[in-house]
Amino acid sequence: MIRVLIVDDEFLVRVGLKTFVSWEEQGFELIGEASNGLEAMNLLDNNTCDIILTDICMPEMDGLTLLQQVKDKYPHIRSFILSNHDDFDYVRKALQIGALDYVLKLTMEPQELIEKLLTVKRQIGEERKGLDQARQISTKLNVFKKEAREKRFREIITKQCSNKEIDEVFQEFGYRVPGSYHIVNIQINQYEQVLDEDKFKSEKLLSYSVANIILELLKNEAEGELIELENGKFTLFLHRYSESILDEIKHCIYKYLKLSVCCGVSNTFEDVYQIHAAYLEADKALQYYFYTGLGQIVHYRQAQYTRSVEIQTIIPNEEWMRMIEQRNEEALLGAVKQLYERMDRERKWHPDDLKEQWIKLIHLFSQSLHELGGDIYSMPPYKGRYPFHAVRAVETLDDMYRWFLGWVPMYVQYMKECSNQQWRPEIQAVVKIIQEQYTSTIKLSDLAKVIGFTEAYLSVLFKKETGETLMDFIIRHRMKKARELLRDPAMKIYEVSEAIGYTDPNYFGKLFKKVEGIYPQEYKRKYFNK
C-alpha cells in the first residue's frame, strides 16, 4: 500500500478528499490529516509516508515551508499542491522546491486526482522493485563472499595444505597472520535429538543461530575466524584465547537457544603452517567429552589415548556367551557395569575404538538370538533406537552405560519369548511371502487376500504373534538383505536400494540409518576397512 497524508487548513477540503476518492480500492492508505505544516511534520516523524497532498496558504507553517522541510528530512516523499486560481506564484515556487504537480481545489475532479496518484504509485512501485532487486543482489553477493571465505579457510584448517596454499588464503582476504593462536572445535550436543525436536524448523537456521551468537561475542572479545563444518560442528581459529571466551559462548548459546555445546581446544601454536595440526589436536580434545560429559571444555593435554581396547581382555567372549545363553540378567548387568567402570576409570581408549568394541558385544547378543531363530532387529527399539544405532549415536560413556542397563532386561525377556515362539500357520505364510517378494511392492490388502483375512484383523494378529508391525517386519527384512548386499564391493548404493524394493536411494539411506546408526556409504566403508 502507498501511504498518503492530507494537509489543508480547510476542514471541508480534508473531508472531501477523504470521501470522494476510494483510497483502499486504488491501493492507497491514508495515514492521517493535518491542518497546517507543523501538524504534518509531527505526523511524518511518527509514521512512514509516500505522498503528501498539501495546501499552500496555512497558519503556523505554510505549504512551501513544509515542502522544504520534507525535502530536507524525507527526500523520498512525493508531494502534490492543492491550490487556488490566485496561487500561481506559490505554485511555481512549490514546483521549484520539488512538488510533482498541482490540483486546483475549486475545479478538482476525483478522476483527475486518482490518475495523478496512480502514476506516482506506479513510479514508486518500480523504484521499490529496483531497490528490492538491488538488496537481493547485495545480500547474495555478501553471502557468496562469506561462503567463499569460509570455504577457503575450511580447506587450510581441515586439510593438510602446502605453505604456499596457506599463504594464498591469508593474502587473498588481507588477513593478519597472528603471532600465536588456538584452534577450538565446537559441537552442539545431542544434535540428532535437537533436529528431531524441530524447534528451529531447519538445520540451516539452527547453524545460523549458533554461529550468530559466536560471531557477536568474538566481535567484542577476541579476533577469530568461525568455520561451519557439518552435523552441528564448528571450528574456531582464535587469535587471543581465554577460557572466559568459551565460557561466555557456552553460556549465551544455552541462555538464548537452550542448547548445550562442548569445546575441544588445541595447544598454543605460533607457526601458521601448523594450522591443520592444531585442528587435529582440537578434534581429539573435542571427542574426549565422551568421557567428561556434555557441555565441557576439554584441552588437548587431557585427551591422551594411549592404547586400543579389546573387550574380551576385560571379560572374555566365552564368559559373555555363557551369561547370555543362561539368560542370566543379573550377571549380564554386572558385567556391563564392570566394563563401564573399567573404561571410565582408565579413559585411555579413543571413543571410536571403544564404540566398536561395544558393537562387537552387540554382535554376541545377536548371535545367540539367531541360534534361537530370533533377530535382534525384531526387538522393539529401546528409547527409540536399535542397538547398533544406539551405540554409534551415543555421545558419552555414561549414556552408553545407561542405555545398556535398560536394554539388557528387554533382551533377556525377548530371548525367553523366542524360545517358546511358534507362529500361527497364517502368519508363517505371510512371513514366507515377504521373504520371497521383498524386492517388490508389498501391500497389506494383497497379503490379507492371500490368507483370507481382513486387513485390520491381519494387522492386529501379525503384531500379536510377532511382536512387531507388518511394515516394521518388511523394513527389517529389507535392511537385513541390504547389509548383505553392502558387503559386495561391486554393488553401488542405488543398486542395493533398488534390489531391496526402494526406488529412492535417499529414502533407503534414512531407513538404514534409523536401524544401524550410520548411512549405507559409511557402513560399506567400515566393513571394508575393518
XYZ file of C-alpha atoms in Angstrom, residues 16-466:
451
model
C -13.951 15.957 0.589
C -10.567 14.432 -0.235
C -11.120 11.584 2.217
C -14.588 10.752 0.897
C -14.635 11.199 -2.865
C -11.536 9.066 -3.533
C -11.819 5.284 -2.905
C -8.349 5.156 -1.372
C -8.085 1.499 -0.355
C -9.579 0.197 -3.602
C -6.909 2.106 -5.519
C -4.113 0.730 -3.327
C -3.620 3.717 -1.009
C -3.719 4.092 2.763
C -4.475 7.411 4.485
C -2.135 7.783 7.452
C -3.922 10.896 8.738
C -4.741 14.542 8.137
C -3.249 17.835 9.297
C -4.470 21.439 9.284
C -1.004 23.002 8.942
C 2.651 22.216 8.315
C 3.560 21.746 11.981
C 0.910 19.075 12.490
C 2.030 17.430 9.271
C 5.683 17.232 10.397
C 4.616 15.695 13.713
C 2.696 13.015 11.831
C 5.618 12.368 9.466
C 8.012 11.997 12.398
C 5.921 9.107 13.715
C 4.600 7.457 10.540
C 6.022 6.296 7.244
C 4.586 8.163 4.278
C 4.950 8.119 0.474
C 2.791 11.011 -0.797
C 1.663 14.383 0.641
C -1.309 16.367 -0.654
C -0.803 19.844 0.785
C -2.351 23.293 0.624
C -0.016 26.298 0.326
C -1.529 29.022 2.474
C -1.921 27.694 6.023
C -1.353 29.136 9.528
C 1.713 28.363 11.720
C 3.642 26.633 8.895
C 2.637 27.158 5.263
C 2.900 24.615 2.466
C 6.157 25.981 0.996
C 7.980 25.683 4.338
C 6.518 22.203 4.800
C 7.733 21.118 1.361
C 11.244 22.383 2.070
C 11.431 20.575 5.433
C 10.076 17.381 3.904
C 12.618 17.622 1.083
C 15.446 18.015 3.614
C 14.270 15.383 6.088
C 12.310 12.880 3.986
C 13.547 13.215 0.392
C 11.749 10.051 -0.750
C 8.267 11.555 -0.119
C 6.388 12.847 -3.197
C 4.154 15.883 -2.904
C 1.164 17.422 -4.721
C -0.063 21.026 -4.293
C -3.682 21.807 -3.597
C -4.009 25.342 -4.959
C -6.458 28.128 -5.765
C -6.558 30.182 -9.018
C -4.629 33.084 -7.465
C -1.804 30.920 -6.064
C 0.264 30.732 -9.265
C 3.419 32.349 -7.832
C 3.275 29.993 -4.845
C 2.706 27.002 -7.127
C 5.752 27.922 -9.213
C 7.892 28.104 -6.053
C 6.436 24.765 -4.843
C 7.340 23.102 -8.145
C 10.852 24.522 -7.877
C 11.174 23.007 -4.383
C 10.189 19.605 -5.745
C 6.387 19.232 -5.845
C 5.361 16.879 -8.649
C 2.168 18.618 -9.750
C -0.739 20.717 -8.580
C -4.506 20.311 -8.416
C -6.974 23.222 -8.441
C -9.249 22.780 -5.469
C -12.263 24.585 -6.980
C -12.360 22.584 -10.220
C -10.822 19.349 -8.991
C -12.357 16.123 -10.359
C -11.815 12.860 -8.437
C -10.684 11.006 -11.575
C -8.070 13.658 -12.338
C -6.524 13.300 -8.863
C -6.715 9.496 -8.980
C -4.865 9.377 -12.302
C -2.084 11.605 -10.957
C -1.798 9.477 -7.823
C -1.783 6.194 -9.768
C 1.026 7.474 -11.981
C 3.132 8.191 -8.907
C 2.119 4.858 -7.386
C 3.483 3.026 -10.429
C 6.734 5.007 -10.206
C 7.111 4.173 -6.521
C 6.393 0.511 -7.270
C 9.085 0.393 -9.951
C 11.573 2.083 -7.639
C 10.788 -0.335 -4.808
C 11.129 -3.254 -7.166
C 14.519 -1.948 -8.260
C 15.588 -1.422 -4.645
C 14.420 -4.919 -3.686
C 16.399 -6.392 -6.580
C 19.446 -4.368 -5.589
C 19.116 -5.519 -1.977
C 18.721 -9.134 -3.096
C 21.803 -8.881 -5.299
C 23.744 -7.231 -2.478
C 22.603 -9.893 0.001
C 23.500 -12.728 -2.379
C 26.877 -11.131 -3.044
C 27.609 -10.820 0.678
C 26.535 -14.436 1.258
C 28.718 -15.560 -1.647
C 31.719 -13.665 -0.261
C 31.157 -15.123 3.214
C 30.786 -18.660 1.864
C 33.866 -18.292 -0.353
C 35.930 -17.026 2.578
C 34.637 -19.784 4.843
C 35.334 -22.434 2.187
C 38.938 -21.259 1.739
C 39.654 -21.231 5.477
C 37.904 -24.601 5.875
C 40.324 -26.087 3.334
C 43.522 -24.944 5.028
C 42.273 -25.842 8.521
C 40.643 -29.229 7.969
C 43.040 -30.471 5.268
C 46.805 -30.777 5.026
C 47.807 -27.915 2.698
C 51.139 -26.592 1.480
C 52.711 -23.422 2.873
C 52.006 -21.697 -0.428
C 48.288 -22.588 -0.288
C 48.048 -21.270 3.277
C 49.829 -18.024 2.319
C 47.437 -17.539 -0.613
C 44.375 -17.702 1.648
C 45.755 -15.157 4.120
C 46.805 -12.822 1.302
C 43.512 -13.217 -0.602
C 41.493 -11.912 2.328
C 44.093 -9.474 3.663
C 44.209 -11.479 6.866
C 46.737 -10.572 9.510
C 48.804 -13.601 10.471
C 48.609 -13.883 14.289
C 51.680 -14.270 16.472
C 50.035 -17.172 18.295
C 46.679 -18.872 18.028
C 44.464 -21.762 19.093
C 42.009 -23.883 17.182
C 38.772 -24.577 19.054
C 36.282 -27.149 17.799
C 32.710 -26.649 18.996
C 29.975 -29.294 18.892
C 26.239 -28.876 19.511
C 25.421 -31.650 21.957
C 22.626 -34.139 21.222
C 22.470 -32.794 17.674
C 20.220 -35.536 16.258
C 17.738 -35.038 19.081
C 17.719 -31.268 18.539
C 16.931 -31.780 14.848
C 14.193 -34.305 15.646
C 12.537 -31.825 18.033
C 12.371 -29.389 15.071
C 12.392 -26.334 17.338
C 14.496 -24.418 14.826
C 12.440 -25.583 11.800
C 15.576 -26.201 9.703
C 19.151 -27.360 10.139
C 20.321 -24.218 8.347
C 18.510 -21.910 10.784
C 19.927 -23.837 13.736
C 23.508 -23.436 12.490
C 22.903 -19.779 11.665
C 21.586 -19.071 15.175
C 24.594 -20.667 16.874
C 27.094 -19.019 14.507
C 25.469 -15.624 15.021
C 25.967 -15.776 18.797
C 29.592 -16.891 18.474
C 30.428 -14.147 15.953
C 28.767 -11.475 18.076
C 30.850 -12.481 21.099
C 34.053 -12.627 19.053
C 33.386 -9.110 17.831
C 33.546 -7.828 21.388
C 36.040 -10.187 22.997
C 38.584 -11.557 20.530
C 39.719 -11.840 16.938
C 38.925 -15.047 15.165
C 37.540 -16.867 12.152
C 34.497 -19.130 12.513
C 34.021 -22.001 10.064
C 30.914 -24.189 9.990
C 31.640 -27.864 9.369
C 28.773 -30.390 9.464
C 26.419 -32.159 11.867
C 26.368 -29.269 14.337
C 30.141 -28.812 14.432
C 32.143 -25.581 14.083
C 35.842 -24.778 14.177
C 37.229 -21.520 15.508
C 40.593 -20.008 14.541
C 41.187 -17.881 17.619
C 43.936 -15.276 17.996
C 43.567 -14.323 21.646
C 42.412 -17.379 23.559
C 40.983 -17.283 27.034
C 38.793 -19.748 28.903
C 36.353 -16.928 29.642
C 35.540 -16.504 25.932
C 34.483 -20.128 25.630
C 32.560 -19.933 28.917
C 30.688 -16.917 27.546
C 29.954 -18.712 24.252
C 28.571 -21.725 26.122
C 26.547 -19.507 28.467
C 24.954 -17.407 25.707
C 24.113 -20.363 23.458
C 22.351 -22.011 26.376
C 20.677 -18.794 27.522
C 19.273 -17.768 24.143
C 18.911 -21.091 22.302
C 18.630 -23.588 25.190
C 21.398 -25.663 23.608
C 24.432 -27.290 25.200
C 27.787 -27.193 23.404
C 31.182 -28.653 24.215
C 34.582 -27.381 23.121
C 37.897 -29.020 22.252
C 40.951 -26.739 22.499
C 44.341 -27.221 20.839
C 47.668 -26.290 22.367
C 49.053 -22.809 21.639
C 50.546 -22.639 18.139
C 52.811 -19.934 16.697
C 53.549 -21.403 13.262
C 50.554 -20.708 10.997
C 51.677 -23.538 8.713
C 50.755 -25.922 11.554
C 47.103 -24.856 11.416
C 45.922 -28.326 10.350
C 47.890 -29.987 13.148
C 46.202 -27.596 15.581
C 42.819 -28.586 14.154
C 43.571 -32.289 14.693
C 44.527 -31.556 18.305
C 41.271 -29.667 18.854
C 39.292 -32.504 17.298
C 40.986 -35.058 19.507
C 40.234 -32.919 22.549
C 36.614 -32.444 21.484
C 35.991 -36.195 21.269
C 37.136 -36.571 24.868
C 33.781 -35.224 26.053
C 32.716 -38.856 25.555
C 34.297 -39.331 28.997
C 33.872 -35.896 30.621
C 30.199 -35.391 29.700
C 28.172 -32.834 27.740
C 28.821 -29.110 27.895
C 32.513 -29.389 28.809
C 35.662 -27.559 27.652
C 38.442 -30.081 27.038
C 42.087 -29.256 26.322
C 44.327 -31.392 24.143
C 46.613 -32.272 27.042
C 43.679 -34.033 28.757
C 42.841 -36.212 25.758
C 45.689 -38.695 25.568
C 44.590 -42.014 24.096
C 47.468 -44.399 24.738
C 46.048 -47.814 23.910
C 43.468 -49.740 21.919
C 40.860 -51.832 23.670
C 39.544 -55.362 23.307
C 36.511 -56.115 25.449
C 37.426 -59.777 25.649
C 40.608 -58.842 27.522
C 38.340 -57.414 30.249
C 35.625 -60.073 30.096
C 36.267 -62.989 27.673
C 33.762 -63.647 24.872
C 33.173 -67.135 26.253
C 32.036 -65.623 29.547
C 29.626 -63.264 27.756
C 28.183 -66.151 25.704
C 27.719 -68.259 28.846
C 25.775 -65.470 30.616
C 23.659 -64.811 27.509
C 22.816 -68.482 26.937
C 21.854 -68.844 30.620
C 19.690 -65.708 30.271
C 21.296 -64.516 33.484
C 20.076 -60.926 33.578
C 21.763 -60.098 36.884
C 25.143 -61.417 35.723
C 24.881 -59.564 32.380
C 24.083 -56.270 34.107
C 27.000 -56.833 36.468
C 29.337 -57.494 33.527
C 28.140 -54.332 31.741
C 28.799 -52.352 34.934
C 32.278 -53.883 35.268
C 33.053 -52.972 31.668
C 31.775 -49.412 32.121
C 33.696 -48.820 35.346
C 36.954 -50.078 33.840
C 36.583 -47.801 30.793
C 35.530 -44.806 32.857
C 38.401 -45.292 35.295
C 41.169 -45.582 32.700
C 39.848 -43.267 29.916
C 42.707 -44.286 27.639
C 40.746 -45.526 24.645
C 39.660 -43.416 21.711
C 35.829 -43.154 21.717
C 35.535 -44.559 18.169
C 37.628 -47.604 19.090
C 35.670 -48.077 22.280
C 32.319 -47.911 20.450
C 33.468 -50.564 18.000
C 34.104 -52.872 20.942
C 30.565 -52.338 22.221
C 29.390 -53.074 18.660
C 31.235 -56.411 18.875
C 29.405 -57.063 22.145
C 26.063 -56.432 20.390
C 27.088 -58.999 17.778
C 27.493 -61.583 20.562
C 23.951 -60.864 21.757
C 22.725 -61.030 18.151
C 24.458 -64.365 17.531
C 22.718 -66.024 20.474
C 19.321 -64.795 19.296
C 19.984 -66.013 15.773
C 20.621 -69.531 17.059
C 17.105 -69.478 18.542
C 15.623 -68.334 15.236
C 15.262 -64.758 16.513
C 16.611 -61.476 15.190
C 17.996 -58.598 17.250
C 16.455 -56.157 14.773
C 12.970 -57.502 15.512
C 13.231 -56.378 19.130
C 11.382 -53.123 19.866
C 13.857 -50.222 19.896
C 14.825 -49.078 23.366
C 14.467 -45.309 23.842
C 13.755 -45.019 20.128
C 16.965 -46.712 18.966
C 18.018 -50.127 17.776
C 21.213 -51.497 19.387
C 23.740 -50.669 16.656
C 22.261 -47.212 16.160
C 22.267 -46.581 19.911
C 25.964 -47.410 20.268
C 27.058 -45.389 17.246
C 24.930 -42.350 18.098
C 25.601 -42.179 21.837
C 27.642 -39.139 22.884
C 29.011 -40.112 26.287
C 30.132 -43.254 28.056
C 27.550 -42.584 30.800
C 24.769 -42.535 28.183
C 26.077 -45.808 26.743
C 26.022 -47.448 30.150
C 22.505 -46.211 30.980
C 21.206 -47.411 27.604
C 22.602 -50.910 28.127
C 21.157 -51.082 31.662
C 17.692 -50.593 30.178
C 18.176 -52.703 27.059
C 19.647 -55.897 28.601
C 16.444 -56.791 30.569
C 14.430 -56.266 27.357
C 16.833 -58.555 25.522
C 16.612 -61.331 28.122
C 12.807 -61.181 28.071
C 12.739 -61.284 24.273
C 15.146 -64.232 24.283
C 12.760 -66.179 26.550
C 9.874 -65.397 24.194
C 11.884 -66.634 21.203
C 12.453 -69.965 22.929
C 8.710 -70.585 23.146
C 7.736 -68.936 19.871
C 5.539 -70.781 17.347
C 3.591 -68.568 14.955
C 0.205 -69.498 13.556
C 0.293 -71.053 10.040
C -1.344 -67.952 8.515
C 1.379 -65.682 9.926
C 4.081 -68.089 8.775
C 2.557 -67.895 5.287
C 2.668 -64.069 5.356
C 6.297 -64.124 6.504
C 7.177 -66.537 3.667
C 5.560 -64.207 1.098
C 7.516 -61.218 2.459
C 10.787 -63.143 2.390
C 10.170 -64.180 -1.222
C 8.734 -60.891 -2.562
C 10.568 -58.212 -0.542
C 12.098 -56.757 -3.730
C 8.666 -55.646 -4.986
C 5.881 -53.510 -3.543
C 4.095 -55.432 -0.796
C 0.547 -54.287 0.038
C -1.371 -55.207 3.156
C -4.508 -55.742 1.042
C -2.745 -58.341 -1.144
C -1.410 -60.251 1.873
C -4.828 -60.228 3.545
C -6.473 -61.532 0.359
C -3.997 -64.427 0.085
C -4.772 -65.802 3.558
C -8.438 -64.814 3.633
C -8.328 -62.249 6.460
C -9.454 -58.634 6.578
C -6.656 -56.078 6.536
C -7.474 -54.896 10.071
C -7.509 -58.422 11.508
C -4.247 -59.373 9.787
C -2.528 -56.233 11.174
C -3.635 -56.962 14.742
C -2.845 -60.688 14.536
C 0.600 -60.131 12.977
C 1.575 -57.703 15.754
C 0.279 -60.088 18.422
C 2.167 -63.099 17.004
C 5.484 -61.478 16.047
